[in-house]
Short mmCIF file of C-alpha atoms in Angstrom, two decimals:
data_model
loop_
_atom_site.label_atom_id
_atom_site.label_comp_id
_atom_site.label_asym_id
_atom_site.label_seq_id
_atom_site.Cartn_x
_atom_site.Cartn_y
_atom_site.Cartn_z
CA MET A 297 203.83 4.70 146.14
CA ARG A 298 204.43 7.87 147.93
CA THR A 299 203.47 11.00 147.07
CA LYS A 300 205.20 14.10 148.61
CA THR A 301 204.42 15.53 151.60
CA VAL A 302 205.92 11.70 150.95
CA ALA A 303 202.32 11.03 152.49
CA ALA A 304 201.08 12.71 149.15
CA THR A 305 202.62 9.52 146.83
CA ALA A 306 202.19 7.02 149.49
CA VAL A 307 198.69 7.49 149.34
CA ALA A 308 198.40 7.88 145.79
CA LEU A 309 200.71 4.85 144.56
CA ALA A 310 198.78 2.58 147.96
CA MET A 311 196.00 3.15 146.29
CA LEU A 312 196.15 2.73 143.15
CA ALA A 313 220.54 -1.70 130.85
CA ALA A 314 221.64 0.72 129.94
CA GLY A 315 220.58 2.54 127.24
CA CYS A 316 220.60 0.09 124.79
CA TYR A 317 216.95 -0.98 122.72
CA ARG A 318 215.26 -4.46 123.49
CA ASP A 319 211.96 -5.15 122.25
CA ASN A 320 210.02 -6.19 125.79
CA GLY A 321 207.16 -7.63 124.44
CA ALA A 322 207.04 -10.42 126.41
CA ALA A 323 207.37 -11.03 129.94
CA SER A 324 210.59 -10.57 131.81
CA THR A 325 211.88 -13.80 133.78
CA PRO A 326 212.09 -13.25 137.68
CA ALA A 327 215.81 -13.44 138.63
CA PRO A 328 216.22 -15.95 141.39
CA GLY A 329 215.58 -14.56 144.64
CA GLY A 330 215.07 -10.96 144.52
CA ALA A 331 218.79 -11.37 142.69
CA PRO A 332 219.37 -7.77 140.73
CA ARG A 333 217.96 -7.73 136.62
CA HIS A 334 220.48 -7.28 133.76
CA ASP A 335 217.11 -7.84 131.38
CA LEU A 336 215.92 -4.37 131.32
CA VAL A 337 215.69 -1.04 129.27
CA THR A 338 216.48 2.69 130.59
CA LEU A 339 215.12 3.63 126.60
CA THR A 340 214.17 3.17 123.94
CA PRO A 341 214.94 4.07 120.22
CA ALA A 342 215.03 8.08 119.91
CA GLY A 343 212.69 9.43 117.56
CA ALA A 344 212.88 9.50 114.03
CA GLY A 345 210.19 12.05 112.76
CA GLU A 346 207.91 14.42 113.68
CA VAL A 347 204.69 13.95 115.24
CA ASP A 348 201.91 15.95 114.99
CA SER A 349 199.74 14.98 118.09
CA VAL A 350 199.84 11.54 120.75
CA THR A 351 197.51 11.00 123.13
CA TRP A 352 198.47 9.69 126.56
CA ALA A 353 197.03 7.82 129.24
CA LEU A 354 197.23 8.54 133.16
CA TYR A 355 195.22 6.72 135.46
CA ARG A 356 192.76 9.97 136.36
CA GLY A 357 193.16 13.19 135.27
CA THR A 358 195.15 16.08 136.51
CA THR A 359 194.45 18.25 139.11
CA SER A 360 197.25 20.79 139.00
CA ILE A 361 200.40 22.12 137.44
CA ASP A 362 202.41 22.97 140.17
CA PRO A 363 205.61 21.66 141.55
CA ILE A 364 204.57 22.46 144.83
CA THR A 365 202.00 20.15 145.02
CA ALA A 366 202.63 17.64 142.18
CA GLY A 367 202.70 14.86 144.17
CA ASP A 368 201.28 11.74 142.42
CA TYR A 369 201.09 10.46 139.07
CA PRO A 370 199.38 12.84 137.22
CA GLU A 371 200.66 15.92 138.27
CA ILE A 372 203.98 15.17 138.16
CA THR A 373 204.10 12.58 134.59
CA VAL A 374 202.38 16.12 132.88
CA THR A 375 204.37 18.88 135.48
CA SER A 376 207.66 17.36 134.72
CA LEU A 377 207.62 17.74 130.68
CA MET A 378 206.63 21.27 131.28
CA CYS A 379 208.62 22.50 134.58
CA GLU A 380 212.43 22.04 134.81
CA SER A 381 214.59 21.75 137.61
CA LEU A 382 218.13 22.55 138.43
CA PHE A 383 219.40 19.34 138.23
CA ARG A 384 218.32 16.33 136.43
CA GLN A 385 217.61 12.73 136.83
CA SER A 386 218.95 10.68 134.12
CA PRO A 387 217.56 7.58 133.25
CA ASP A 388 220.22 5.98 134.81
CA GLY A 389 219.08 7.37 137.83
CA SER A 390 222.51 9.59 137.74
CA VAL A 391 221.75 13.52 138.36
CA GLU A 392 223.18 16.04 135.95
CA PRO A 393 223.26 19.69 135.50
CA GLY A 394 220.11 21.30 134.85
CA LEU A 395 218.57 25.01 134.94
CA ALA A 396 221.94 24.93 137.11
CA THR A 397 225.20 23.85 136.22
CA ARG A 398 226.56 22.90 139.60
CA LEU A 399 226.36 23.34 143.24
CA ASP A 400 229.32 24.13 145.24
CA PHE A 401 230.12 23.95 148.82
CA PRO A 402 232.30 26.02 150.01
CA ASP A 403 231.56 25.90 153.55
CA PRO A 404 229.66 22.50 155.01
CA LYS A 405 226.69 25.37 155.84
CA THR A 406 226.88 27.28 152.64
CA ALA A 407 225.41 25.49 149.12
CA VAL A 408 225.91 27.83 145.87
CA LEU A 409 224.25 27.11 142.91
CA THR A 410 225.40 28.70 139.16
CA LEU A 411 222.59 29.06 136.94
CA ARG A 412 222.93 28.43 133.48
CA ASP A 413 222.98 31.26 130.92
CA GLY A 414 220.25 31.76 128.20
CA VAL A 415 217.40 30.28 129.74
CA LYS A 416 214.15 31.83 129.28
CA PHE A 417 210.27 31.01 130.58
CA TRP A 418 207.30 29.88 127.82
CA ASP A 419 207.00 33.66 127.16
CA GLY A 420 210.62 34.94 126.47
CA SER A 421 211.39 36.62 129.62
CA PRO A 422 214.97 34.98 130.94
CA MET A 423 214.64 33.06 134.12
CA THR A 424 216.66 35.25 136.66
CA ALA A 425 218.62 34.57 140.27
CA GLU A 426 215.44 35.89 141.38
CA ASP A 427 213.08 33.29 139.69
CA VAL A 428 214.79 30.26 140.94
CA ALA A 429 215.61 31.97 145.06
CA PHE A 430 211.51 32.16 145.03
CA SER A 431 211.18 28.76 143.09
CA ILE A 432 212.93 27.40 146.17
CA GLU A 433 211.13 29.38 149.00
CA ARG A 434 207.73 28.70 147.86
CA ASN A 435 208.77 25.01 148.68
CA ARG A 436 210.30 25.83 152.26
CA ASP A 437 206.43 27.87 152.79
CA PRO A 438 204.68 25.79 155.20
CA LYS A 439 201.81 27.82 154.41
CA GLY A 440 202.22 27.22 150.70
CA GLY A 441 200.28 23.89 151.30
CA GLY A 442 203.26 22.33 149.02
CA TYR A 443 204.59 18.41 150.25
CA TRP A 444 207.80 19.35 149.70
CA VAL A 445 208.43 21.31 152.82
CA PRO A 446 210.40 18.52 155.43
CA VAL A 447 213.04 17.65 152.29
CA LEU A 448 214.20 21.14 152.64
CA ASP A 449 214.19 21.08 156.29
CA ARG A 450 217.58 21.74 156.53
CA VAL A 451 217.86 25.01 155.08
CA THR A 452 217.64 28.73 156.81
CA SER A 453 217.93 30.84 153.93
CA VAL A 454 217.84 31.31 149.99
CA GLU A 455 219.05 34.57 148.74
CA PRO A 456 220.18 35.77 145.12
CA THR A 457 223.66 36.36 145.20
CA GLY A 458 224.54 37.31 141.61
CA PRO A 459 223.16 37.70 138.33
CA ARG A 460 223.69 33.53 138.12
CA GLN A 461 224.41 32.42 141.45
CA VAL A 462 222.02 31.49 144.80
CA THR A 463 222.97 30.75 147.45
CA LEU A 464 221.57 29.05 150.34
CA ARG A 465 222.42 29.15 154.05
CA LEU A 466 222.02 25.79 155.87
CA LYS A 467 221.64 25.02 160.12
CA GLN A 468 223.09 21.32 159.23
CA PRO A 469 225.19 19.84 156.21
CA ASP A 470 222.75 18.80 153.40
CA TYR A 471 224.79 16.72 151.01
CA TRP A 472 221.66 15.60 149.26
CA LEU A 473 220.25 18.70 148.75
CA ARG A 474 221.69 18.07 145.13
CA ASP A 475 219.39 15.22 144.44
CA VAL A 476 216.44 17.27 146.65
CA LEU A 477 216.89 19.86 143.71
CA SER A 478 217.15 17.33 141.08
CA TYR A 479 212.65 16.96 141.31
CA MET A 480 209.74 19.13 142.30
CA PRO A 481 211.01 20.61 144.97
CA GLY A 482 213.37 22.05 142.06
CA MET A 483 211.85 22.94 139.39
CA VAL A 484 211.67 26.77 138.91
CA VAL A 485 209.14 28.85 137.99
CA SER A 486 207.88 32.40 136.81
CA LYS A 487 208.00 34.72 140.24
CA ARG A 488 206.52 37.54 138.36
CA TYR A 489 203.67 35.16 137.00
CA VAL A 490 203.15 33.38 139.96
CA GLN A 491 202.66 36.80 141.73
CA ALA A 492 199.96 37.70 139.48
CA LYS A 493 197.91 34.42 139.80
CA GLY A 494 198.11 33.83 143.47
CA LYS A 495 196.46 31.04 144.52
CA ASP A 496 195.27 30.55 141.21
CA TYR A 497 198.85 29.31 139.48
CA GLY A 498 199.00 25.96 138.71
CA THR A 499 195.16 25.20 138.27
CA VAL A 500 193.09 25.35 134.99
CA LYS A 501 192.30 28.94 135.86
CA GLY A 502 195.63 30.07 136.90
CA GLY A 503 197.80 28.04 133.54
CA ALA A 504 201.71 27.70 134.62
CA MET A 505 204.62 29.84 133.54
CA CYS A 506 207.92 27.08 132.90
CA THR A 507 210.96 26.67 131.33
CA GLY A 508 210.31 23.04 129.78
CA SER A 509 210.15 22.37 126.35
CA PHE A 510 206.66 21.26 126.22
CA LYS A 511 204.18 24.31 127.05
CA LEU A 512 200.56 24.65 128.79
CA GLY A 513 197.82 23.77 125.87
CA GLN A 514 194.34 23.25 126.65
CA TRP A 515 192.70 22.56 129.60
CA ARG A 516 189.52 22.08 130.92
CA THR A 517 188.22 21.09 134.64
CA GLY A 518 187.51 17.75 133.61
CA ASP A 519 188.95 17.39 130.32
CA VAL A 520 191.70 16.68 128.60
CA LEU A 521 194.68 18.56 129.60
CA SER A 522 196.85 19.56 126.18
CA VAL A 523 201.08 20.57 126.42
CA VAL A 524 202.21 21.39 123.12
CA ARG A 525 205.61 22.28 121.99
CA ASN A 526 207.60 25.03 123.01
CA ASP A 527 209.30 26.21 119.71
CA GLY A 528 210.90 29.11 121.51
CA TYR A 529 212.27 26.40 123.86
CA TRP A 530 215.99 27.90 125.07
CA ASN A 531 218.05 24.31 124.61
CA ARG A 532 217.39 24.67 120.39
CA ALA A 533 219.12 20.42 120.91
CA GLU A 534 216.49 19.23 122.47
CA SER A 535 213.48 20.27 120.87
CA PRO A 536 210.92 17.76 120.81
CA LEU A 537 209.69 15.90 118.35
CA VAL A 538 206.07 15.96 119.12
CA ARG A 539 204.14 18.73 118.76
CA ARG A 540 201.13 18.17 121.42
CA ILE A 541 200.26 15.41 123.66
CA ASP A 542 197.28 15.27 124.57
CA PHE A 543 196.71 13.51 128.69
CA LYS A 544 193.32 11.66 129.53
CA GLY A 545 192.91 10.22 132.59
CA ILE A 546 191.51 6.79 132.46
CA PRO A 547 190.73 4.64 135.61
CA ASP A 548 188.96 1.89 134.00
CA GLU A 549 191.19 -0.68 133.70
CA ALA A 550 188.78 -2.62 130.64
CA THR A 551 188.52 0.55 128.76
CA LEU A 552 192.43 1.16 129.23
CA THR A 553 193.42 -1.89 127.36
CA ALA A 554 190.58 -1.43 124.51
CA ALA A 555 192.18 2.24 123.76
CA LEU A 556 195.69 0.74 123.62
CA LEU A 557 194.98 -1.66 121.51
CA THR A 558 193.03 0.20 119.16
CA GLY A 559 195.04 3.00 119.00
CA GLU A 560 192.74 5.27 120.79
CA VAL A 561 195.33 5.59 123.07
CA ASP A 562 198.86 5.78 122.02
CA GLY A 563 200.93 5.19 125.75
CA ALA A 564 200.49 5.01 128.85
CA TYR A 565 203.52 4.34 132.17
CA LEU A 566 201.43 1.40 133.97
CA GLU A 567 201.04 3.04 138.05
CA LEU A 568 198.39 -0.46 138.69
CA PRO A 569 199.50 -3.96 136.69
CA LEU A 570 197.14 -4.53 134.21
CA SER A 571 195.20 -8.44 134.61
CA THR A 572 194.79 -8.14 130.99
CA MET A 573 198.66 -7.73 130.07
CA GLU A 574 199.06 -10.51 128.35
CA GLN A 575 196.26 -9.92 125.96
CA ILE A 576 198.64 -6.26 125.13
CA ARG A 577 201.52 -8.26 125.14
CA ALA A 578 199.90 -10.40 122.25
CA SER A 579 199.40 -7.21 120.39
CA GLY A 580 200.58 -5.70 117.32
CA THR A 581 199.28 -2.33 118.05
CA VAL A 582 201.52 -1.45 120.85
CA LYS A 583 204.77 -2.80 122.79
CA VAL A 584 205.74 -3.20 125.75
CA TYR A 585 209.44 -2.31 127.44
CA HIS A 586 210.18 -3.09 130.84
CA GLY A 587 212.54 -0.87 132.66
CA PRO A 588 214.24 -0.29 136.15
CA SER A 589 212.12 1.37 138.92
CA TYR A 590 212.51 3.01 142.06
CA LEU A 591 209.31 1.32 143.02
CA ILE A 592 209.28 -1.23 146.40
CA ASP A 593 205.68 -3.00 147.38
CA ALA A 594 205.34 -3.39 150.92
CA LEU A 595 203.19 -3.99 154.62
CA ILE A 596 203.76 -1.05 156.74
CA VAL A 597 203.82 -1.64 160.89
CA ALA A 598 200.95 0.09 161.59
CA ASP A 599 202.57 0.90 165.04
CA MET A 600 205.80 -1.17 166.26
CA GLY A 601 204.23 -0.10 169.68
CA ARG A 602 201.36 -2.34 170.30
CA GLY A 603 199.44 -5.91 168.38
CA PRO A 604 201.22 -8.92 167.45
CA LEU A 605 203.36 -7.60 164.99
CA ALA A 606 205.49 -4.94 167.62
CA ASP A 607 207.66 -8.04 167.71
CA PRO A 608 210.28 -8.27 165.56
CA ARG A 609 210.36 -12.42 165.39
CA VAL A 610 206.58 -12.40 164.79
CA ARG A 611 207.37 -9.54 161.98
CA ARG A 612 210.27 -12.05 160.60
CA ALA A 613 207.52 -14.74 160.58
CA LEU A 614 205.41 -13.32 158.97
CA SER A 615 208.32 -12.16 156.00
CA LEU A 616 209.04 -15.55 155.63
CA ALA A 617 205.38 -16.92 155.56
CA ILE A 618 205.07 -14.68 152.52
CA ASP A 619 204.59 -16.03 148.99
CA ARG A 620 206.23 -13.69 146.77
CA GLU A 621 206.72 -15.68 143.46
CA SER A 622 202.69 -15.86 143.38
CA TYR A 623 201.86 -12.90 144.37
CA ILE A 624 204.45 -11.62 141.38
CA ALA A 625 202.69 -14.09 139.27
CA THR A 626 199.39 -13.19 139.93
CA LEU A 627 199.33 -9.87 139.58
CA TYR A 628 202.18 -8.41 137.85
CA LYS A 629 202.40 -11.16 135.80
CA GLY A 630 206.16 -11.60 136.06
CA SER A 631 206.63 -7.71 135.43
CA ALA A 632 208.15 -7.34 139.48
CA GLN A 633 210.60 -9.25 141.63
CA PRO A 634 210.78 -10.65 144.95
CA ALA A 635 212.41 -8.15 147.03
CA ARG A 636 215.62 -8.57 149.67
CA ALA A 637 215.03 -4.70 150.96
CA LEU A 638 212.92 -1.64 150.37
CA GLY A 639 216.16 -0.11 148.86
CA THR A 640 216.09 -1.47 145.09
CA PRO A 641 218.52 -2.01 142.47
CA GLY A 642 216.62 0.63 140.53
CA THR A 643 217.44 3.11 143.19
CA TRP A 644 221.18 2.63 142.92
CA GLY A 645 221.81 6.11 140.96
CA ALA A 646 225.76 6.60 142.28
CA GLU A 647 228.22 3.81 143.70
CA ARG A 648 226.57 0.62 142.56
CA GLN A 649 229.49 -1.62 143.85
CA VAL A 650 228.81 -0.73 147.42
CA PHE A 651 224.91 -1.50 147.40
CA GLN A 652 225.59 -4.16 144.67
CA ALA A 653 227.85 -5.53 147.53
CA ALA A 654 224.82 -5.06 150.37
CA TRP A 655 222.31 -6.45 148.55
CA ASP A 656 223.96 -10.17 147.80
CA ALA A 657 224.76 -9.81 151.87
CA LEU A 658 221.22 -9.75 152.19
CA PRO A 659 218.73 -13.07 152.45
CA ALA A 660 217.12 -14.28 149.66
CA PRO A 661 213.24 -13.87 149.99
CA ARG A 662 212.21 -17.42 150.80
CA VAL A 663 208.90 -19.65 152.01
CA ASP A 664 209.89 -21.02 155.09
CA LEU A 665 206.73 -21.80 156.93
CA ASP A 666 208.81 -24.22 159.95
CA SER A 667 210.81 -21.20 160.92
CA ALA A 668 208.06 -18.72 160.84
CA ARG A 669 205.76 -20.76 162.71
CA LYS A 670 208.00 -22.07 165.38
CA LEU A 671 209.25 -17.84 165.55
CA VAL A 672 205.22 -17.01 166.37
CA GLN A 673 205.70 -19.73 169.24
CA GLU A 674 208.86 -18.08 170.63
CA ALA A 675 206.93 -14.87 170.88
CA GLY A 676 203.72 -16.23 172.29
CA ALA A 677 201.57 -15.07 169.32
CA SER A 678 200.04 -18.31 168.45
CA GLY A 679 196.29 -17.81 167.49
CA LYS A 680 196.94 -13.70 167.71
CA THR A 681 194.80 -11.62 165.51
CA VAL A 682 196.60 -9.66 163.59
CA ARG A 683 194.66 -7.06 161.03
CA PHE A 684 194.98 -5.66 157.70
CA GLY A 685 193.77 -2.55 156.19
CA MET A 686 192.90 -2.98 152.48
CA SER A 687 189.97 -2.26 149.85
CA ASN A 688 188.48 -4.50 147.55
CA GLU A 689 188.15 -1.96 145.22
CA LEU A 690 191.31 -1.95 144.02
CA ASN A 691 192.53 -5.39 142.99
CA LYS A 692 196.38 -4.92 143.27
CA LEU A 693 195.22 -3.99 147.41
CA ALA A 694 193.10 -7.37 147.34
CA THR A 695 195.57 -9.34 146.17
CA GLU A 696 198.40 -8.12 148.26
CA ALA A 697 196.02 -8.36 151.51
CA ASN A 698 194.66 -11.55 150.51
CA LEU A 699 198.06 -13.25 150.22
CA VAL A 700 199.21 -11.53 153.77
CA LYS A 701 196.19 -12.76 155.45
CA SER A 702 196.65 -16.59 154.03
CA ALA A 703 200.52 -16.74 155.12
CA ALA A 704 199.27 -15.21 158.07
CA GLU A 705 197.51 -18.11 159.02
CA LYS A 706 199.70 -20.52 157.78
CA ILE A 707 201.38 -19.59 160.78
CA GLY A 708 199.99 -19.86 163.70
CA LEU A 709 198.12 -16.50 163.77
CA LYS A 710 194.81 -15.49 162.89
CA ALA A 711 193.97 -12.48 160.21
CA GLU A 712 191.15 -10.84 159.55
CA LEU A 713 191.34 -7.64 156.51
CA LYS A 714 189.42 -4.08 157.50
CA ALA A 715 188.09 -3.78 154.06
CA VAL A 716 187.38 0.91 153.42
CA SER A 717 186.91 2.29 149.99
CA THR A 718 189.71 3.65 147.76
CA ASP A 719 188.86 7.34 149.09
CA ALA A 720 188.97 6.16 152.82
CA TYR A 721 192.17 4.50 152.41
CA SER A 722 194.04 6.93 152.27
CA GLY A 723 193.12 7.17 155.91
CA PHE A 724 195.94 4.92 156.89
CA PHE A 725 199.23 7.23 155.45
CA LEU A 726 197.36 10.44 157.04
CA ASP A 727 195.26 9.58 160.06
CA PRO A 728 196.53 8.31 163.09
CA LYS A 729 192.86 7.04 164.42
CA ALA A 730 192.90 5.24 161.29
CA ARG A 731 196.34 3.35 161.65
CA ALA A 732 195.23 2.67 165.18
CA ASP A 733 192.53 0.49 164.09
CA VAL A 734 194.80 -1.75 162.08
CA ASP A 735 198.22 -3.31 162.66
CA GLY A 736 199.63 -3.70 159.38
CA PHE A 737 198.35 -2.18 155.73
CA PHE A 738 199.57 -1.77 152.37
CA THR A 739 202.08 0.66 150.45
CA THR A 740 203.84 0.78 146.71
CA ASN A 741 206.29 3.43 147.55
CA TYR A 742 209.21 4.83 146.25
CA PRO A 743 212.64 7.74 147.09
CA ASN A 744 212.41 10.53 145.21
CA TRP A 745 215.73 9.99 143.50
CA ALA A 746 217.81 7.11 143.11
CA ASP A 747 219.15 6.64 146.64
CA PRO A 748 217.65 4.04 149.38
CA GLY A 749 218.70 6.32 152.11
CA ALA A 750 216.06 8.75 150.17
CA LEU A 751 213.46 6.50 151.52
CA TYR A 752 215.18 4.92 154.09
CA ALA A 753 215.19 8.48 156.06
CA THR A 754 211.17 9.14 155.48
CA LEU A 755 210.71 6.34 157.74
CA SER A 756 213.41 5.81 159.88
CA VAL A 757 214.11 9.28 161.31
CA PRO A 758 212.06 9.96 163.72
CA GLY A 759 209.41 13.01 162.81
CA GLY A 760 209.91 11.55 158.99
CA PRO A 761 207.10 12.22 157.08
CA GLN A 762 206.23 8.52 156.85
CA ASP A 763 206.75 7.96 160.11
CA TYR A 764 203.54 6.11 160.75
CA GLY A 765 204.47 3.39 162.93
CA ARG A 766 206.83 5.21 165.41
CA TYR A 767 209.86 2.76 164.15
CA ARG A 768 212.62 4.03 166.46
CA ASN A 769 215.89 2.17 165.79
CA PRO A 770 218.79 5.67 166.82
CA GLU A 771 221.61 3.53 165.06
CA ALA A 772 219.55 3.36 161.98
CA ALA A 773 218.32 7.44 162.65
CA SER A 774 221.71 8.20 163.00
CA LEU A 775 223.59 6.69 160.32
CA LEU A 776 220.81 7.92 157.62
CA GLN A 777 221.47 11.39 159.05
CA ARG A 778 225.47 10.83 159.02
CA ALA A 779 224.72 10.22 154.88
CA ARG A 780 223.18 13.11 154.74
CA GLY A 781 225.37 15.09 156.15
CA SER A 782 228.80 13.30 154.43
CA ALA A 783 230.54 15.18 151.48
CA GLY A 784 231.55 11.62 150.07
CA ALA A 785 229.11 10.02 147.64
CA ARG A 786 230.60 6.50 149.37
CA GLN A 787 230.89 7.23 152.53
CA ARG A 788 226.89 8.74 152.15
CA ALA A 789 226.12 5.14 150.03
CA GLU A 790 228.05 2.95 153.26
CA ALA A 791 226.40 4.96 155.86
CA THR A 792 223.05 4.06 153.81
CA VAL A 793 223.97 -0.28 153.60
CA ALA A 794 224.38 0.42 157.22
CA ALA A 795 221.64 1.82 157.91
CA GLN A 796 219.57 -0.51 155.44
CA ALA A 797 221.18 -3.71 157.37
CA ILE A 798 219.33 -2.78 160.65
CA VAL A 799 216.42 -1.98 159.07
CA THR A 800 215.80 -4.95 157.42
CA LYS A 801 216.30 -7.04 160.55
CA ASP A 802 213.64 -5.13 161.97
CA LEU A 803 211.47 -4.96 158.87
CA PRO A 804 209.23 -1.48 160.36
CA TRP A 805 208.32 -2.45 156.83
CA ILE A 806 208.09 -5.67 155.42
CA PRO A 807 209.46 -5.52 151.74
CA ILE A 808 207.25 -7.97 149.12
CA ALA A 809 208.26 -6.67 145.24
CA ALA A 810 209.65 -4.84 143.23
CA PRO A 811 207.29 -3.88 140.85
CA ASP A 812 208.89 -2.96 137.17
CA THR A 813 208.37 0.35 135.16
CA VAL A 814 206.20 -0.72 132.45
CA LEU A 815 205.85 1.26 129.68
CA VAL A 816 203.38 0.67 127.06
CA LEU A 817 204.04 2.14 123.48
CA ASN A 818 202.27 2.21 120.51
CA ALA A 819 204.14 0.36 118.03
CA LYS A 820 204.63 3.49 115.20
CA LEU A 821 206.40 5.83 118.30
CA THR A 822 209.49 5.30 119.68
CA GLY A 823 212.10 7.52 122.18
CA ALA A 824 209.89 7.56 125.73
CA THR A 825 211.64 6.83 128.79
CA VAL A 826 211.66 3.38 130.37
CA SER A 827 212.82 4.01 134.24
CA SER A 828 211.42 6.56 137.10
CA GLN A 829 213.07 9.02 136.10
CA HIS A 830 209.67 10.00 133.48
CA LEU A 831 208.39 10.51 137.58
CA PHE A 832 210.52 13.51 137.54
CA ALA A 833 211.89 14.77 134.08
CA PRO A 834 210.97 15.25 130.72
CA TRP A 835 210.60 11.54 129.58
CA ALA A 836 209.28 12.25 126.09
CA SER A 837 211.77 14.76 124.71
CA LYS A 838 212.57 11.95 122.52
CA LEU A 839 210.01 10.98 121.79
CA GLY A 840 208.46 10.92 117.93
CA ALA A 841 207.78 8.36 114.82
CA VAL A 842 209.75 5.34 114.47
CA GLY A 843 212.29 5.50 111.56
#
């Protein structure tokens, strides 16, 4: 996945239909050839009764609740319940008003936020335009240690220009700005509180001060982090039914499985696939739900300028040799789909018809070893060695790496695996010297909002946050810059799918599978989101007891 700096989730995850209810207790059936699915849900039915406490599992404990440094699953899952953004991502991927009611562009280089009236922080103090401007500026400050500086790189100034108005000046038109302000960079914190806490803000020592319907409860280093219902929440229509949620880090698969089946843990979003999924599905203690997701499993080419994978024919050959169906059956137990492109159907938050037509025009994933061998021979790569970075400490990485190694060997390449520790695996994302030792490495990645362009730009625009392999195609980069600078949603979508066609042909990253959002929830509970919205918005606002 990628964390933010955008590399931040790439590191973590690599290591590591429309509102109606359906009991997803059985595995989903993969759609043939990577076709879009119609058997997913975005929401479980709203809870009907109050609940004193819920225990929620994360793959590790939370280290920060400051939005500027919340980039991996544990941090964003917790922070998104407490801190609200200026715009809000909906379960279906669309973006709605949040703490701001609108964003207007009086001219292409000026953006004006109109703020919602009556919003209060947990301590009862009103949210002001100064708080909003301060929160955005924290994300722009490269000295602040935050992840989100690159996504605000077109903003030159942020100023309060009225009691409920903030104006942003831009060096270039940026019509992705509303979406950027719908996740961590758009979350508002109390200026007064942050300045009082300094560098301790967002830590166990400094705590937090936000506007959300849950506020920070007990938190001790290395222990459970609790959020408690904010009974003074400004939006009474969305007051939670759950009084307290205890977040517990459980990295061990067997321990997590036992905790879910015994009821010790009430719920979890499965960041990594579980080998025990069939056992969990058979249990009467929990229900398993599958929803749309922004996620994509892919192989990143470490350097487009060297090695066998520098030749596009070899990249296409390797893609043709990968048995995606086998990978999904072995690792995901059916809770993923073969991927035609990096921008999968779960990322189509707007202009779905444009993205659907472009998806349908892409070739369906298939295994074609004869064609793959011919491409390798044409490239003069037969017998050459490709080296893949991986870690045997994570079953997902080991499974994926061995699948791709086998595929490479079947088409006339030699293949080696460079195994490193889980901690060292992050070096492939952060250290060019680590990447220089391999030809490719694996990621589970995602855009920060439901738009494929948000992912493509990170790897296709030179100097982007995920410019790992130095992919250079001026046409693709220009189209993505055009999408960002286009005022019309359809124009943005059309430019994005044109770039997608180029990237999918060039294969700087080879798409493998599109995992579902998988929610495991105690059968006595309902109301949680079942989509990637749970990463960025208050996913437990309707969680409660089954009626």
